[in-house]
Structures are given as C-alpha cells and as structure tokens.
XYZ file of N, CA and C in Angstrom:
807
model
N 116.098 89.648 81.540
C 116.446 90.120 82.398
C 116.866 89.270 83.786
N 118.123 89.595 84.636
C 118.071 88.717 85.598
C 117.131 89.198 86.988
N 117.143 87.836 88.050
C 116.432 88.043 88.713
C 117.557 89.156 89.809
N 116.549 89.964 90.525
C 116.996 90.724 91.146
C 116.999 90.630 92.881
N 117.200 90.336 93.998
C 117.253 89.549 94.869
C 117.294 90.388 95.953
N 116.703 90.968 97.046
C 117.411 91.562 98.266
C 117.324 90.891 99.354
N 118.738 90.577 100.321
C 118.946 89.699 101.033
C 118.393 90.435 102.468
N 117.620 90.300 103.351
C 117.021 91.192 104.556
C 116.983 90.689 106.040
N 117.020 91.199 106.724
C 116.157 90.873 108.019
C 116.629 92.451 108.821
N 115.572 92.175 109.743
C 115.613 93.622 110.912
C 116.132 93.203 111.874
N 116.938 92.299 112.212
C 117.443 92.006 113.333
C 118.779 91.262 112.802
N 120.190 91.888 113.308
C 121.566 91.149 113.263
C 121.623 89.860 113.957
N 123.011 89.677 113.118
C 123.365 88.108 113.598
C 122.810 87.000 113.209
N 122.066 87.061 112.505
C 121.318 85.766 111.704
C 121.720 85.500 110.692
N 122.677 86.044 109.911
C 123.445 85.174 108.917
C 122.800 85.682 107.855
N 122.222 87.092 107.448
C 122.223 87.758 106.215
C 123.273 88.065 105.429
N 124.379 88.221 105.728
C 125.903 87.926 104.865
C 126.182 86.631 103.794
N 126.126 86.021 105.031
C 126.153 84.656 104.969
C 125.621 83.582 104.001
N 124.140 84.117 104.447
C 123.371 83.839 102.850
C 123.721 84.046 101.503
N 123.742 85.833 101.337
C 123.964 86.236 100.578
C 125.099 85.555 99.800
N 126.199 85.506 100.488
C 127.550 84.847 99.817
C 126.904 83.131 99.640
N 126.283 82.204 100.390
C 126.022 81.318 99.902
C 125.213 81.053 98.444
N 124.283 81.575 98.398
C 123.667 81.656 97.099
C 124.813 82.424 96.170
N 125.540 83.095 96.702
C 126.215 83.679 95.017
C 126.930 81.977 94.793
N 127.604 81.661 96.179
C 128.705 80.536 95.418
C 127.370 79.457 95.012
N 126.541 79.264 95.282
C 125.447 78.430 94.594
C 125.085 78.855 93.117
N 124.849 79.807 92.750
C 124.600 80.349 91.146
C 125.987 80.122 90.697
N 127.052 80.369 91.331
C 128.496 80.242 90.405
C 128.638 78.983 90.428
N 128.760 77.826 91.085
C 128.490 76.735 91.172
C 127.641 75.850 89.787
N 126.267 76.565 89.679
C 125.797 75.997 88.656
C 125.587 76.983 87.376
N 126.867 77.396 87.637
C 127.344 78.373 85.698
C 127.026 79.362 85.563
N 126.146 80.185 86.847
C 125.453 81.182 86.518
C 126.556 82.667 86.806
N 126.174 83.611 85.910
C 126.947 85.076 86.090
C 125.966 85.911 86.850
N 126.726 86.257 88.070
C 126.555 86.496 89.800
C 126.727 88.211 89.611
N 125.992 89.186 90.118
C 126.580 90.463 90.231
C 125.798 90.902 92.159
N 127.331 90.958 92.938
C 126.493 91.235 94.571
C 126.827 92.568 94.295
N 125.756 93.577 95.110
C 125.577 94.633 95.874
C 125.789 94.409 97.112
N 126.841 95.160 97.331
C 126.907 95.158 99.128
C 126.253 96.471 100.036
N 125.357 96.470 100.139
C 124.681 97.943 100.402
C 124.846 97.743 102.007
N 125.412 96.969 102.980
C 125.360 97.126 104.106
C 126.711 97.933 104.380
N 126.803 98.843 105.367
C 127.752 99.816 105.768
C 128.974 98.794 106.667
N 128.432 97.739 106.931
C 129.682 97.061 107.285
C 130.396 95.976 106.261
N 130.418 95.931 105.056
C 130.729 95.919 103.696
C 131.484 94.249 103.934
N 130.456 93.554 105.235
C 130.864 91.959 104.985
C 131.014 90.912 103.817
N 130.305 91.631 102.709
C 130.133 90.614 101.672
C 131.110 91.016 100.846
N 131.584 91.922 100.589
C 132.776 92.498 100.077
C 134.160 91.867 100.606
N 134.483 91.951 102.015
C 135.606 90.849 102.476
C 135.521 89.765 101.879
N 134.374 89.107 102.389
C 133.898 87.755 101.885
C 134.515 86.917 100.204
N 134.346 88.203 99.186
C 134.476 88.055 98.100
C 135.676 88.071 97.685
N 136.676 88.644 98.626
C 137.693 89.305 98.083
C 137.942 90.258 97.191
N 137.331 91.535 97.672
C 136.795 92.675 96.077
C 138.216 93.279 96.883
N 138.813 94.278 95.817
C 139.652 95.163 96.412
C 139.071 96.486 96.749
N 139.828 97.126 97.530
C 139.550 98.026 98.398
C 139.668 99.757 97.639
N 140.433 99.580 96.452
C 140.451 100.642 95.715
C 139.058 100.798 94.666
N 138.212 99.611 94.655
C 137.159 100.130 93.833
C 136.412 100.962 93.919
N 135.418 101.532 93.038
C 134.847 102.735 93.919
C 133.335 101.929 94.664
N 133.086 102.578 95.854
C 132.013 101.842 96.821
C 130.593 102.291 96.204
N 129.784 101.507 96.190
C 127.852 101.731 96.624
C 127.868 102.888 97.035
N 128.242 103.528 97.866
C 127.489 104.881 99.029
C 128.274 105.667 97.913
N 129.417 106.010 97.410
C 129.499 106.785 96.504
C 128.477 107.408 95.290
N 128.668 105.691 94.974
C 127.484 106.227 93.142
C 126.945 106.510 93.708
N 125.771 106.082 94.726
C 124.672 106.375 94.925
C 124.446 107.782 95.611
N 125.483 108.279 96.202
C 125.336 109.402 96.727
C 125.810 110.495 95.602
N 126.461 109.929 94.955
C 126.937 111.093 93.431
C 126.369 110.573 91.916
N 125.088 110.139 92.053
C 124.821 109.524 90.793
C 125.026 109.929 89.591
N 125.303 111.546 89.370
C 125.869 111.981 88.151
C 126.835 111.792 87.868
N 128.109 111.276 88.863
C 129.461 110.876 88.539
C 129.964 109.683 88.372
N 128.974 108.827 88.689
C 129.519 107.220 88.205
C 128.355 106.326 87.495
N 128.836 105.054 86.757
C 127.668 104.639 86.419
C 128.171 103.264 86.950
N 127.424 102.063 86.575
C 127.479 100.886 87.726
C 128.918 100.075 87.555
N 129.300 100.223 85.518
C 130.627 99.488 85.206
C 131.631 99.970 86.194
N 131.250 101.507 86.436
C 133.017 101.949 87.096
C 133.122 101.122 88.565
N 132.017 100.817 89.139
C 132.271 100.122 90.323
C 132.055 98.627 90.396
N 131.800 98.143 89.484
C 132.061 96.327 89.551
C 133.436 96.126 89.403
N 133.497 95.396 89.932
C 135.053 94.173 90.124
C 134.704 92.916 90.405
N 135.880 92.311 89.924
C 135.714 90.807 89.940
C 136.006 90.324 91.457
N 135.682 89.012 91.981
C 135.688 88.677 92.928
C 136.617 87.752 92.860
N 137.474 87.509 93.800
C 138.479 86.616 93.873
C 138.154 85.260 93.714
N 136.504 85.062 94.014
C 136.233 83.319 93.638
C 136.429 83.118 92.637
N 136.432 84.194 91.624
C 136.425 83.249 90.105
C 137.752 82.789 89.523
N 138.722 82.780 90.240
C 140.174 81.954 89.770
C 139.833 80.731 90.482
N 139.525 81.120 91.985
C 139.189 79.590 92.162
C 138.539 78.522 91.694
N 136.907 79.009 91.363
C 136.180 78.047 90.307
C 136.896 77.929 89.049
N 137.602 78.484 88.212
C 138.663 78.827 87.580
C 139.686 77.155 87.483
N 139.922 77.404 88.832
C 140.727 76.348 88.685
C 140.552 74.916 88.985
N 139.312 74.782 89.605
C 138.719 73.515 89.965
C 137.781 73.024 88.877
N 137.341 74.097 87.675
C 136.378 73.563 86.769
C 137.092 73.031 85.660
N 136.748 71.584 85.183
C 135.200 71.257 85.584
C 134.480 70.581 86.427
N 135.563 69.798 87.178
C 135.442 68.729 87.878
C 134.410 69.357 89.464
N 133.919 70.777 89.780
C 133.084 71.246 90.550
C 132.348 72.028 90.243
N 131.911 72.020 88.903
C 131.160 72.469 88.282
C 129.509 71.624 87.996
N 128.535 72.357 88.448
C 127.362 71.580 88.756
C 126.617 71.460 87.339
N 126.672 72.864 86.561
C 126.138 72.366 84.925
C 126.981 72.490 83.690
N 127.654 71.470 83.645
C 128.675 71.339 82.398
C 128.208 72.808 81.240
N 126.604 72.237 80.676
C 126.274 73.064 79.982
C 126.160 74.313 79.929
N 125.843 75.024 81.051
C 126.033 76.274 81.355
C 127.288 76.764 81.477
N 128.060 76.289 81.422
C 129.810 76.689 81.538
C 130.022 77.078 82.954
N 131.116 78.075 82.757
C 131.747 78.266 84.037
C 131.236 79.674 84.439
N 130.498 79.873 85.592
C 129.925 81.140 86.387
C 131.014 82.108 86.329
N 130.571 83.197 87.007
C 131.339 84.382 87.360
C 130.598 84.748 88.156
N 131.325 85.278 89.567
C 130.849 86.696 90.070
C 131.769 87.816 90.310
N 130.807 88.996 90.169
C 131.424 90.032 90.179
C 130.810 90.806 91.246
N 130.961 92.492 91.664
C 130.303 92.913 92.871
C 130.531 94.261 92.758
N 129.592 95.282 93.376
C 130.178 96.257 93.796
C 130.198 96.628 95.281
N 131.565 97.062 95.722
C 131.911 97.222 97.120
C 131.087 97.845 98.039
N 130.624 97.549 99.253
C 130.216 97.877 100.257
C 131.333 99.289 100.935
N 130.749 99.869 101.872
C 131.952 100.770 102.617
C 131.188 101.697 103.459
N 131.510 102.408 104.561
C 130.738 103.097 105.882
C 130.207 104.434 105.094
N 130.849 104.519 103.858
C 130.196 106.066 103.344
C 128.658 105.952 102.848
N 128.303 104.644 102.658
C 126.792 104.642 102.443
C 125.865 105.545 103.566
N 126.259 105.348 104.451
C 125.834 105.621 105.492
C 125.131 107.234 105.739
N 125.735 107.669 104.539
C 125.171 108.999 104.433
C 123.802 108.953 103.461
N 123.821 108.217 103.236
C 122.314 108.149 102.439
C 121.487 108.320 103.308
N 121.367 107.467 104.545
C 120.326 107.434 105.332
C 119.838 108.858 105.860
N 120.790 109.638 106.090
C 120.115 110.836 106.359
C 119.667 111.776 104.973
N 119.026 111.567 103.834
C 118.436 112.075 102.853
C 117.361 112.026 103.117
N 116.549 113.027 102.256
C 115.156 113.760 102.534
C 114.486 112.119 102.595
N 113.903 111.821 102.824
C 112.094 110.802 102.114
C 111.847 110.641 101.142
N 112.048 109.900 100.589
C 111.437 109.874 98.748
C 112.617 109.886 97.893
N 113.652 110.960 98.279
C 114.411 111.595 97.227
C 115.398 110.578 96.674
N 115.433 109.232 97.482
C 116.373 108.232 97.158
C 115.861 107.138 96.689
N 114.941 106.676 96.374
C 114.017 105.132 96.091
C 114.904 105.118 95.075
N 114.690 106.008 93.924
C 114.871 105.309 92.438
C 116.285 105.346 92.190
N 117.272 105.336 93.247
C 118.314 105.590 93.010
C 119.574 104.393 92.447
N 118.967 103.794 93.418
C 119.807 102.207 92.798
C 118.988 101.341 91.432
N 117.595 101.834 91.388
C 116.914 101.679 90.275
C 117.605 101.981 89.021
N 117.796 103.417 89.091
C 118.273 103.624 88.089
C 120.089 103.445 87.676
N 120.235 103.196 88.753
C 121.877 102.735 88.506
C 121.871 101.346 88.138
N 120.781 100.837 88.020
C 120.623 99.164 87.479
C 120.226 99.086 86.468
N 119.745 99.905 85.288
C 118.749 99.906 84.688
C 119.365 100.000 83.469
N 119.430 99.298 82.435
C 119.972 98.651 81.293
C 121.424 98.430 81.669
N 121.881 97.999 82.914
C 123.219 98.091 82.847
C 123.056 96.504 83.731
N 122.129 96.012 83.690
C 122.377 94.447 84.330
C 122.281 93.829 83.782
N 121.702 93.456 82.514
C 120.968 92.437 81.555
C 122.802 91.584 81.082
N 123.618 91.803 81.565
C 124.616 90.587 81.273
C 124.931 89.540 82.656
N 124.081 89.720 83.590
C 124.041 88.719 84.627
C 122.808 88.022 84.414
N 122.720 86.713 85.145
C 121.684 86.162 85.536
C 120.938 86.331 86.658
N 121.561 86.566 87.673
C 121.545 86.851 89.552
C 121.908 88.411 89.859
N 121.211 89.300 90.243
C 121.518 89.989 91.335
C 121.303 89.931 92.538
N 122.182 90.073 93.378
C 121.849 89.626 95.293
C 122.462 91.206 95.682
N 121.379 91.734 96.456
C 121.940 93.021 97.350
C 121.952 92.705 98.785
N 122.822 92.836 99.269
C 122.851 92.490 100.327
C 122.653 93.787 101.486
N 121.279 93.952 102.287
C 121.080 94.743 103.010
C 121.782 95.142 104.210
N 121.705 96.809 104.556
C 121.804 96.451 106.277
C 120.768 95.622 107.145
N 120.767 95.924 108.205
C 120.120 95.251 109.239
C 118.969 96.095 109.826
N 118.763 97.074 109.084
C 117.887 97.977 109.310
C 116.894 98.487 108.326
N 115.659 99.067 108.575
C 114.667 99.621 107.557
C 115.135 101.267 107.208
N 116.040 101.499 106.503
C 116.266 102.783 106.071
C 116.239 103.144 105.145
N 116.889 103.947 105.033
C 117.011 104.645 103.350
C 117.661 103.709 102.033
N 118.833 102.743 102.921
C 119.490 102.139 101.851
C 118.842 100.638 101.682
N 118.063 100.390 102.914
C 117.165 99.112 102.300
C 116.056 99.328 101.709
N 115.095 100.470 101.692
C 114.453 100.857 100.908
C 114.621 100.974 99.306
N 115.646 101.516 98.849
C 116.696 101.509 97.455
C 116.502 100.086 97.324
N 117.024 98.818 98.206
C 117.321 97.598 97.687
C 115.886 97.259 97.417
N 115.243 97.338 98.056
C 113.637 96.648 97.853
C 113.156 97.490 96.375
N 113.668 98.465 96.354
C 112.592 98.925 94.897
C 113.095 98.917 94.065
N 114.398 98.005 94.128
C 115.119 97.667 92.706
C 115.209 96.119 92.666
N 114.221 95.732 93.667
C 114.094 93.980 93.831
C 112.756 93.299 92.883
N 112.922 92.149 92.716
C 111.832 91.440 92.285
C 111.860 90.350 93.154
N 112.118 90.177 94.346
C 112.283 89.458 95.638
C 113.123 89.561 96.587
N 112.245 89.772 97.960
C 112.917 89.804 99.282
C 112.868 88.961 100.170
N 113.946 88.235 100.208
C 114.081 87.176 101.106
C 114.435 88.083 102.487
N 113.969 87.470 103.581
C 114.114 87.478 105.361
C 115.219 86.500 105.921
N 115.906 87.113 106.266
C 116.923 85.630 106.916
C 115.984 85.358 108.356
N 116.215 84.456 108.980
C 116.098 84.561 110.353
C 116.585 82.934 110.931
N 116.350 83.244 112.222
C 117.324 82.215 113.224
C 116.040 81.426 114.302
N 116.133 80.170 114.540
C 115.092 79.853 115.078
C 115.368 80.059 116.578
N 115.075 81.544 116.868
C 114.721 82.003 118.009
C 113.765 82.887 118.241
N 113.332 83.464 119.798
C 112.324 83.865 119.538
C 112.074 84.889 119.233
N 113.526 85.995 119.441
C 113.628 87.546 118.786
C 113.692 87.376 117.579
N 113.985 86.508 116.528
C 114.363 86.394 115.642
C 113.435 86.017 114.682
N 112.274 85.153 115.543
C 110.724 85.395 115.028
C 110.325 86.759 114.572
N 110.340 87.280 115.870
C 109.570 88.500 115.918
C 110.729 89.626 114.929
N 111.751 89.341 114.603
C 112.754 90.353 113.826
C 111.760 89.870 112.091
N 111.512 88.422 112.086
C 110.965 88.243 110.625
C 109.398 88.668 110.539
N 108.708 88.541 111.714
C 107.278 89.202 111.427
C 107.642 90.889 111.362
N 108.334 91.781 111.857
C 108.682 92.762 111.572
C 109.233 93.195 109.739
N 110.006 92.628 109.675
C 110.064 92.832 108.324
C 109.496 92.459 107.205
N 108.028 91.492 107.440
C 106.838 91.123 106.572
C 106.307 92.326 106.614
N 106.307 92.883 107.588
C 105.163 93.805 107.968
C 105.970 95.065 107.548
N 107.124 95.376 107.565
C 107.473 96.477 107.040
C 107.952 96.290 105.851
N 107.819 94.890 104.496
C 107.701 95.067 103.209
C 106.347 95.677 102.863
N 105.436 95.266 103.090
C 103.852 95.414 103.185
C 103.782 96.817 103.308
N 104.370 97.445 104.228
C 104.108 99.032 104.535
C 104.579 99.561 103.838
N 106.168 98.878 102.724
C 106.755 100.092 102.079
C 105.999 99.577 100.798
N 105.213 98.761 100.123
C 104.523 98.696 98.710
C 102.913 99.379 99.042
N 102.990 99.870 100.202
C 101.559 100.645 100.543
C 101.821 101.991 100.760
N 103.106 102.465 100.496
C 103.395 103.772 100.852
C 104.913 104.225 99.585
N 104.839 103.306 98.748
C 105.712 103.993 97.325
C 104.895 102.996 96.430
N 105.512 103.711 95.107
C 105.130 103.420 94.124
C 105.701 102.134 93.372
N 106.478 101.591 94.563
C 107.404 100.173 94.018
C 106.714 99.252 94.559
N 106.646 97.471 94.249
C 106.178 96.214 94.774
C 107.325 94.756 94.647
N 107.181 94.730 95.808
C 108.110 93.297 95.680
C 107.633 92.066 95.048
N 107.990 91.776 94.002
C 107.140 90.534 93.375
C 107.058 89.109 94.292
N 107.668 89.412 95.405
C 107.963 88.190 96.152
C 108.402 87.865 97.288
N 108.542 87.746 98.768
C 108.921 87.353 99.640
C 109.285 86.057 100.377
N 110.230 85.439 100.686
C 110.542 84.313 101.366
C 110.771 84.412 102.631
N 111.177 83.669 103.089
C 111.999 83.224 104.687
C 112.939 82.048 104.487
N 113.944 82.382 105.212
C 115.187 81.296 105.183
C 115.460 80.917 107.223
N 115.019 79.668 106.647
C 115.938 79.674 108.091
C 117.050 79.040 108.154
N 118.127 79.970 108.973
C 119.228 79.623 108.990
C 119.880 79.243 110.377
N 121.099 78.828 110.640
C 121.924 78.413 112.122
C 120.728 77.333 112.515
N 120.294 76.576 112.188
C 119.253 75.281 112.516
C 120.260 74.330 113.309
N 120.139 74.252 114.705
C 120.623 73.238 115.411
C 119.716 71.864 116.455
N 119.784 70.705 116.035
C 119.178 69.344 116.503
C 118.363 70.089 118.419
N 117.850 70.891 118.723
C 117.559 71.247 120.061
C 115.828 70.934 119.742
N 115.698 70.806 121.037
C 113.622 71.053 121.107
C 113.471 72.693 120.437
N 114.136 73.847 121.413
C 114.002 74.978 121.255
C 113.902 75.220 119.555
N 114.931 74.380 119.131
C 114.918 75.141 117.423
C 113.357 74.325 116.313
N 113.428 73.037 117.170
C 112.303 72.762 116.814
C 111.034 73.410 117.181
N 110.858 73.696 117.784
C 109.668 74.286 118.228
C 109.630 75.447 117.458
N 110.680 76.533 117.313
C 110.512 77.662 116.910
C 111.005 77.598 115.114
N 111.116 76.602 114.684
C 110.935 76.055 113.348
C 109.188 76.293 112.623
N 108.757 75.236 113.590
C 107.436 74.867 113.397
C 106.047 76.238 113.903
N 106.851 77.258 114.528
C 106.243 78.321 114.770
C 106.189 79.395 113.979
N 107.152 79.269 112.914
C 107.326 80.212 111.942
C 106.600 79.598 110.746
N 106.558 78.147 110.653
C 106.423 77.556 109.293
C 104.405 77.954 109.762
N 104.151 77.863 110.776
C 102.499 78.042 111.395
C 102.283 79.661 110.886
N 103.250 80.439 110.842
C 103.162 82.081 111.322
C 103.073 82.580 109.767
N 104.038 82.057 108.715
C 104.717 82.103 107.790
C 103.889 81.356 106.491
N 103.787 80.187 106.833
C 103.018 79.605 105.831
C 104.463 78.997 104.695
N 103.676 79.202 103.677
C 104.257 78.798 102.976
C 105.295 79.993 102.054
N 105.996 81.003 102.344
C 106.888 82.283 102.513
C 108.255 81.228 103.367
N 107.665 80.396 104.197
C 109.265 79.564 104.319
C 109.482 78.681 103.475
N 110.969 78.964 103.222
C 111.962 78.304 102.161
C 112.164 76.542 102.687
N 112.078 75.787 101.579
C 113.039 74.368 101.918
C 114.234 74.618 101.421
N 115.283 73.591 101.759
C 115.632 73.231 102.947
C 116.072 74.394 104.558
N 115.231 74.232 105.528
C 116.672 74.838 106.524
C 117.751 74.659 106.394
N 118.625 75.972 106.684
C 120.232 75.606 107.014
C 120.564 75.310 107.940
N 121.475 74.312 108.332
C 121.870 73.852 109.468
C 123.161 74.633 110.159
N 123.188 74.450 111.031
C 124.507 75.642 111.946
C 125.921 75.216 111.367
N 126.845 75.429 110.310
C 127.499 75.016 109.699
C 129.018 75.535 110.390
N 129.752 74.834 111.612
C 130.898 75.546 112.022
C 132.007 75.949 111.470
N 132.392 75.569 110.358
C 133.213 76.061 109.674
C 132.973 77.030 108.282
N 131.678 77.702 108.027
C 131.289 78.351 107.291
C 131.767 79.845 107.493
N 132.289 80.177 109.083
C 133.139 81.309 109.054
C 134.548 81.263 108.646
N 134.485 80.006 108.847
C 136.502 79.784 108.466
C 136.539 80.140 106.823
N 135.430 79.494 106.132
C 135.267 79.548 104.750
C 134.971 81.219 104.559
N 134.373 81.890 105.094
C 134.071 83.276 104.260
C 135.301 84.246 104.476
N 135.869 83.907 105.892
C 137.088 84.859 106.433
C 138.134 84.528 105.218
N 138.416 83.017 104.580
C 139.376 82.917 103.506
C 138.965 83.259 102.024
N 138.194 84.297 102.230
C 137.416 84.587 100.587
C 136.974 83.431 99.876
N 136.480 82.227 100.124
C 136.214 81.238 99.416
C 134.865 80.812 99.327
N 134.406 80.525 98.197
C 132.795 79.774 97.759
C 133.031 78.357 98.510
N 132.198 78.582 99.336
C 131.515 77.226 99.773
C 131.239 76.003 98.986
N 131.300 75.849 97.509
C 130.888 75.380 96.865
C 132.525 74.725 96.332
N 133.055 75.160 96.547
C 134.501 75.116 96.040
C 135.809 74.799 97.001
N 135.261 74.474 98.673
C 136.102 74.195 99.570
C 136.639 72.994 99.407
N 137.892 72.804 99.274
C 138.497 71.668 99.286
C 138.143 70.500 100.541
N 137.436 71.057 101.642
C 137.217 69.758 102.596
C 135.509 69.217 102.575
N 135.536 68.162 102.652
C 134.641 67.320 102.542
C 133.298 67.853 103.492
N 133.650 67.992 104.503
C 133.141 68.905 105.263
C 131.797 69.742 105.190
N 132.302 70.455 104.008
C 131.284 71.236 103.251
C 130.243 70.971 102.604
N 130.407 69.755 102.626
C 129.710 69.278 100.613
C 128.046 69.261 101.460
N 127.746 68.867 102.470
C 126.171 68.701 102.599
C 125.555 69.940 102.924
N 126.148 71.271 103.294
C 126.069 72.407 103.543
C 125.824 73.162 102.000
N 126.791 72.778 101.212
C 126.901 73.564 99.962
C 125.359 72.854 99.394
N 125.190 71.475 99.642
C 124.274 71.061 98.380
C 122.718 71.759 98.800
N 122.767 71.837 100.273
C 121.834 72.369 100.894
C 121.113 74.008 100.310
N 122.820 74.358 100.189
C 122.343 75.628 99.773
C 121.695 75.915 98.200
N 122.413 75.066 97.634
C 122.210 74.606 96.092
C 120.574 74.321 95.699
N 120.426 73.611 96.900
C 118.570 73.127 96.872
C 117.541 74.306 97.078
N 118.222 75.396 97.861
C 118.153 76.526 98.184
C 117.326 77.465 97.005
N 118.751 77.771 96.236
C 119.018 78.670 95.425
C 117.880 77.944 94.201
N 117.848 76.866 93.657
C 116.898 75.936 92.965
C 115.915 76.476 93.359
N 115.529 76.426 94.365
C 113.895 76.579 94.937
C 113.418 77.979 94.849
N 114.659 78.846 95.106
C 114.135 80.513 95.135
C 114.048 80.674 94.121
N 115.420 80.766 93.058
C 115.683 81.647 92.177
C 116.002 81.080 91.079
N 116.172 79.882 90.910
C 116.651 79.132 89.764
C 115.682 79.030 88.328
C-alpha cells in the first residue's frame, strides 16, 4: 500500500501547493511512483504539473462517483518527459529506476461538494482510491486552505496530514487551528489520521522568523519536521514553467531541492 498524505493549512498563502509539488519532485527524483490528487478548487497543483485541461477532474469524479473510476481521471504529468530526458544523471537512486508523477486534475467544480450534507461525502475519496492506488509508492493530496467537505474527504483517505506553516504570528495560529481540527475530526468521525507533522516554509534569516520558529518548536514539539524550508525566490518561476525543482537546470535550485529531499525522506520515505 502506498503512503497517502494530505498537505493542509487553514491559512492561505503559506506554500501548501508549493510543498505538494516539492515533495512530488523529491519522490520523482528518488525513483518513486507518485500520484497527486488536486482537491483545491484553485487547481494550482494541476497547473504546476502541466496537466491537460481535457482530463476528468476530481470534482466531477467525487460528485458523480457512480460514473467514474480513478483510472479515468489519472493523467501523466509533463514532469515525466523532463525527468526521462535527464536520467540517469539526475536520478538519486539508480536501483529504484526512473520514477513517475501522475495526477488527477483539480477544478472549480469541486466546490459543489462543499454544499453536500454532513457525513454524506466522507467516504467518497476513500472509495475512489480503494484497490486502485497500489501501483503507486506515494499519493499526495493538495487540500483546500479551509476545513470543509473536501479537506475532510482528503483526511479520511490519508495516513498522514502535513500542516504547512510560515514563521509568522498568523500562521502559528493557523497551524494550531489545523492541529485542533485534526483532533476534532478524529473525535467526530470513524476515521483516524495516522500521523501529523508541521512543515515550516518560506524561512528568512530575520529575528522575527527565528523567534517564530522557536515558538512553533516549543508549541508543537516533535511534530515540527526538519529541515525547515528557506524562502527560495526562484521557486515560483520553476512552478510557472511546470518543472520539477530537482531537475531544474540552474544550480541555484540545488540546495533547496536537497532540503526537500531530506524532508521527504524524514516524513515519507
């Protein structure tokens, strides 16, 4: 069975989608088979993976589960051809072979699921994934930045939830809300999230950021994953080019990619 990991935050703008794409790139670089499910109606992960807009989106699949199987929505990421062109020189684990990234596209259609009756939707993603994801080593779910039906469905299907934070006052509060929400989710449903982690993102060398990092480590203890991720200015440009950061041709990305690989190994591998 693959690891199924939700990437969440109840505060927008902290780099949730960027972390999803960064971990997918790290797994691809390590020779793993990855499936990304874009549950965020903004569908930024889909854009960053270079997915065709003609594929069936996750909102349609979950709104009409009787009409679709998972295989009908899975499409190949543009990243695979990039990785293939650079292999084997840029592949971390020669023994693992060349990895792959496939994905199910997100779209605004998934917002319709937020208006369903409470409890009705929780098992829909679980059912969609059941018995059909064994060909993957890792499933990453990019959640919306809210605690609604879509996020609840993602958590129900996951064995780990990663909460993304940046070192700021409001993000610390948002992380605390996310962890409390996970606890309430487990109390009020039949599902249990196997593990939770906090990833600190967009770190700069300032006294305020150092203070907030220490604050989060004090508040959340061993849940805080290492290493923290520096604020890498070029990452938006890399994502805009629909390129996996580990295969980016400029050397400026190497340190950031190495941190993502270390984070991937510590959290998932």
